[in-house]
C-alpha positions as a printed NumPy array, in Angstrom:
array([[ 21.925,  -0.49 ,  19.288],
       [ 18.994,  -2.898,  19.101],
       [ 16.321,  -1.648,  16.701],
       [ 14.174,  -4.751,  16.906],
       [ 10.614,  -4.258,  18.196],
       [ 10.063,  -5.901,  21.56 ],
       [  8.273,  -9.275,  21.628],
       [  5.167,  -7.818,  23.242],
       [  4.633,  -5.461,  20.287],
       [  4.979,  -8.361,  17.853],
       [  2.529, -10.452,  19.865],
       [  0.022,  -7.597,  20.001],
       [  0.257,  -7.029,  16.246],
       [ -0.15 , -10.749,  15.55 ],
       [ -3.257, -10.798,  17.735],
       [ -4.644,  -7.715,  16.001],
       [ -4.052,  -9.237,  12.549],
       [ -6.066, -12.287,  13.615],
       [ -8.837,  -9.945,  14.709],
       [ -8.689,  -8.08 ,  11.399],
       [ -8.905, -11.285,   9.377],
       [-12.003, -12.315,  11.323],
       [-13.766,  -8.989,  10.62 ],
       [-17.279,  -9.244,   9.164],
       [-18.431,  -5.636,   9.611],
       [-19.073,  -5.05 ,   5.883],
       [-20.096,  -8.601,   4.972],
       [-23.55 ,  -7.68 ,   3.656],
       [-22.006,  -5.198,   1.205],
       [-19.299,  -7.47 ,  -0.237],
       [-20.283,  -9.468,  -3.35 ],
       [-17.556, -12.078,  -2.852],
       [-17.834, -12.068,   0.919],
       [-15.299, -10.821,   3.463],
       [-11.641, -11.732,   3.073],
       [ -9.562,  -8.983,   4.7  ],
       [ -6.093,  -8.776,   3.157],
       [ -3.35 ,  -7.407,   5.375],
       [  0.401,  -7.991,   5.099],
       [  2.231,  -6.41 ,   8.032],
       [  4.938,  -6.911,  10.637],
       [  6.575,  -4.863,  13.372],
       [  9.835,  -4.875,  11.377],
       [  8.537,  -3.517,   8.052],
       [ 10.31 ,  -0.346,   6.894],
       [  8.042,   0.559,   3.975],
       [  4.248,   0.657,   3.996],
       [  2.144,   0.473,   0.85 ],
       [ -1.112,   2.29 ,   1.584],
       [ -3.242,   1.173,  -1.315],
       [ -6.915,   1.25 ,  -2.298],
       [ -8.628,  -2.139,  -1.897],
       [ -8.023,  -5.658,  -3.215],
       [ -9.189,  -6.61 ,  -6.698],
       [-10.808,  -9.907,  -7.606],
       [ -7.52 , -11.715,  -8.273],
       [ -6.094, -10.539,  -4.97 ],
       [ -9.269, -11.627,  -3.173],
       [ -9.161, -15.097,  -4.708],
       [ -5.428, -15.573,  -4.082],
       [ -5.316, -13.984,  -0.628],
       [ -2.381, -11.811,  -1.749],
       [ -2.587,  -8.066,  -2.296],
       [ -1.49 ,  -6.843,  -5.737],
       [ -1.48 , -10.375,  -7.133],
       [ -2.471,  -9.037, -10.559],
       [ -1.165,  -6.864, -13.419],
       [ -1.37 ,  -3.725, -11.268],
       [  0.957,  -5.447,  -8.811],
       [  3.367,  -6.219, -11.612],
       [  3.386,  -2.557, -12.558],
       [  3.899,  -1.428,  -8.963],
       [  6.78 ,  -3.869,  -8.444],
       [  8.352,  -2.602, -11.659],
       [  8.08 ,   0.981, -10.405],
       [  9.752,  -0.023,  -7.148],
       [ 12.277,  -2.335,  -8.834],
       [ 11.437,  -5.07 ,  -6.333],
       [ 11.126,  -8.79 ,  -6.903],
       [  7.98 , -10.597,  -5.788],
       [ 10.025, -12.133,  -2.983],
       [ 11.061,  -8.702,  -1.714],
       [  7.603,  -7.216,  -2.224],
       [  5.843,  -9.893,  -0.166],
       [  8.497, -10.032,   2.571],
       [  6.634,  -8.358,   5.436],
       [  9.87 ,  -7.836,   7.362],
       [ 10.662,  -5.283,   4.634],
       [  7.405,  -4.167,   2.993],
       [  3.933,  -4.002,   4.535],
       [  0.67 ,  -3.654,   2.611],
       [ -2.324,  -2.069,   4.325],
       [ -5.14 ,  -1.091,   1.94 ],
       [ -7.655,   1.576,   2.86 ],
       [-10.309,  -1.094,   2.405],
       [ -9.174,  -4.591,   3.312],
       [-11.794,  -6.515,   1.331],
       [-12.774,  -6.554,  -2.329],
       [-15.615,  -3.986,  -2.569],
       [-17.246,  -5.124,  -5.821],
       [-17.774,  -3.461,  -9.185],
       [-19.415,  -0.209, -10.144],
       [-22.371,  -0.407, -12.563],
       [-20.37 ,   1.37 , -15.279],
       [-17.192,  -0.662, -14.71 ],
       [-14.215,  -0.392, -12.399],
       [-14.017,  -1.361,  -8.759],
       [-16.121,   0.332,  -6.12 ],
       [-14.35 ,   2.606,  -3.615],
       [-12.957,   1.01 ,  -0.453],
       [-15.662,   0.452,   2.147],
       [-15.758,   3.583,   4.37 ],
       [-16.068,   1.56 ,   7.58 ],
       [-12.709,  -0.145,   7.199],
       [ -9.937,   2.398,   7.722],
       [-11.512,   4.08 ,  10.79 ],
       [-11.852,   0.718,  12.53 ],
       [ -8.435,  -0.773,  11.83 ],
       [ -5.859,   1.572,  10.307],
       [ -4.622,   3.551,  13.329],
       [ -4.636,   0.46 ,  15.54 ],
       [ -2.408,  -1.423,  13.092],
       [ -0.029,   1.479,  12.457],
       [  0.447,   2.033,  16.179],
       [  2.104,  -1.4  ,  16.329],
       [  4.501,  -0.805,  13.411],
       [  7.366,   1.2  ,  14.964],
       [  9.953,   0.537,  12.24 ],
       [  8.159,   2.266,   9.351],
       [ 10.254,   4.884,   7.581],
       [  8.238,   5.536,   4.41 ],
       [  4.581,   5.225,   3.401],
       [  3.737,   4.965,  -0.279],
       [  0.35 ,   6.635,  -0.782],
       [ -0.856,   4.679,  -3.797],
       [ -3.878,   6.235,  -5.495],
       [ -6.44 ,   8.873,  -4.634],
       [ -8.133,   7.14 ,  -1.695],
       [ -5.027,   6.742,   0.434],
       [ -3.864,  10.252,  -0.436],
       [ -7.243,  11.747,   0.463],
       [ -7.278,   9.861,   3.771],
       [ -3.796,  10.992,   4.805],
       [ -3.334,  14.33 ,   3.034],
       [ -6.886,  15.489,   2.335],
       [ -8.449,  16.074,  -1.056],
       [ -6.19 ,  17.088,  -3.908],
       [ -4.869,  16.228,  -7.351],
       [ -3.01 ,  12.922,  -7.59 ],
       [ -0.981,  14.19 , -10.556],
       [  0.056,  17.342,  -8.706],
       [  1.06 ,  15.4  ,  -5.622],
       [  3.06 ,  12.862,  -7.607],
       [  4.812,  15.656,  -9.528],
       [  5.69 ,  17.37 ,  -6.236],
       [  6.512,  14.179,  -4.333],
       [  9.507,  15.817,  -2.643],
       [  7.124,  18.05 ,  -0.696],
       [  5.925,  14.971,   1.229],
       [  9.255,  13.332,   1.963],
       [ 10.66 ,  11.765,   4.044],
       [  7.437,  10.368,   5.518],
       [  5.245,   9.944,   2.431],
       [  5.674,   9.293,  -1.285],
       [  2.494,   9.835,  -3.361],
       [  1.998,   7.545,  -6.358],
       [ -0.799,   6.982,  -8.88 ],
       [ -2.729,   3.755,  -8.725],
       [ -0.831,   1.268, -10.943],
       [ -3.845,   0.178, -13.015],
       [ -3.817,  -0.175, -16.793],
       [ -5.261,   3.343, -17.006],
       [ -2.037,   4.699, -15.56 ],
       [ -0.2  ,   3.561, -18.677],
       [ -2.245,   6.061, -20.674],
       [ -1.559,   8.76 , -18.076],
       [  2.192,   8.016, -18.137],
       [  2.325,   8.798, -21.855],
       [  1.035,  12.285, -21.083],
       [  3.379,  12.677, -18.125],
       [  6.899,  11.715, -19.275],
       [  8.309,  13.317, -16.115],
       [  6.931,  10.376, -14.132],
       [  9.384,   7.853, -15.592],
       [ 12.139,  10.441, -16.03 ],
       [ 12.084,  11.941, -12.517],
       [  9.704,  10.234, -10.102],
       [ 10.536,   6.57 , -10.684],
       [ 14.345,   6.961, -10.361],
       [ 13.883,   8.882,  -7.093],
       [ 11.393,   6.301,  -5.819],
       [ 13.757,   3.405,  -6.552],
       [ 16.681,   5.152,  -4.9  ],
       [ 14.741,   5.896,  -1.719],
       [ 13.267,   2.395,  -1.486],
       [ 16.644,   0.78 ,  -2.133],
       [ 18.354,   2.935,   0.494],
       [ 15.753,   2.102,   3.134],
       [ 15.795,  -1.622,   2.467],
       [ 19.595,  -1.737,   2.191],
       [ 19.869,  -0.068,   5.577],
       [ 17.436,  -2.662,   6.918],
       [ 19.604,  -5.502,   5.583],
       [ 22.711,  -4.026,   7.237],
       [ 21.057,  -3.286,  10.614]])
């Protein structure tokens, strides 16, 4: 059985990615200017639905190219090579450009214009996806509606096999993890097993 997406789907996604990367809809609101970050392919099995790029990601042109990315890769038990291999893992933030800083510190929320314009169009051309990691409150609110990130992460099995809620892997999460020992004891082992099984199946297909 051939599970490969047909060439026309790949061509359409490639064309859409070029369109995304040329987007200037929010340009006047972006302190570092527009640089949409999107890492996708028609073959990807796992999608990381994250928040928005940080400054280091913006400057490098690679999502999660920062300490939060190191933490996320550790959670997943993936190497950088595996993480950035779009035939395995896709990254589609809710906001594709760096949104700037809040007056009191921390990054601004993803621009609200972004996901409604691009998200469904991109996902429609990704037929191989088996799992979406909902990383942080913004992606979870978009997909699941408002709710507690901690509660959703604790009850991650309720959202399987399609979704796996996760906290945002910022430095603040390290403090939260100390108050939630169940995260490392229960959630992370299950996450690694599921991710490994999906990617191992992909390698054998």
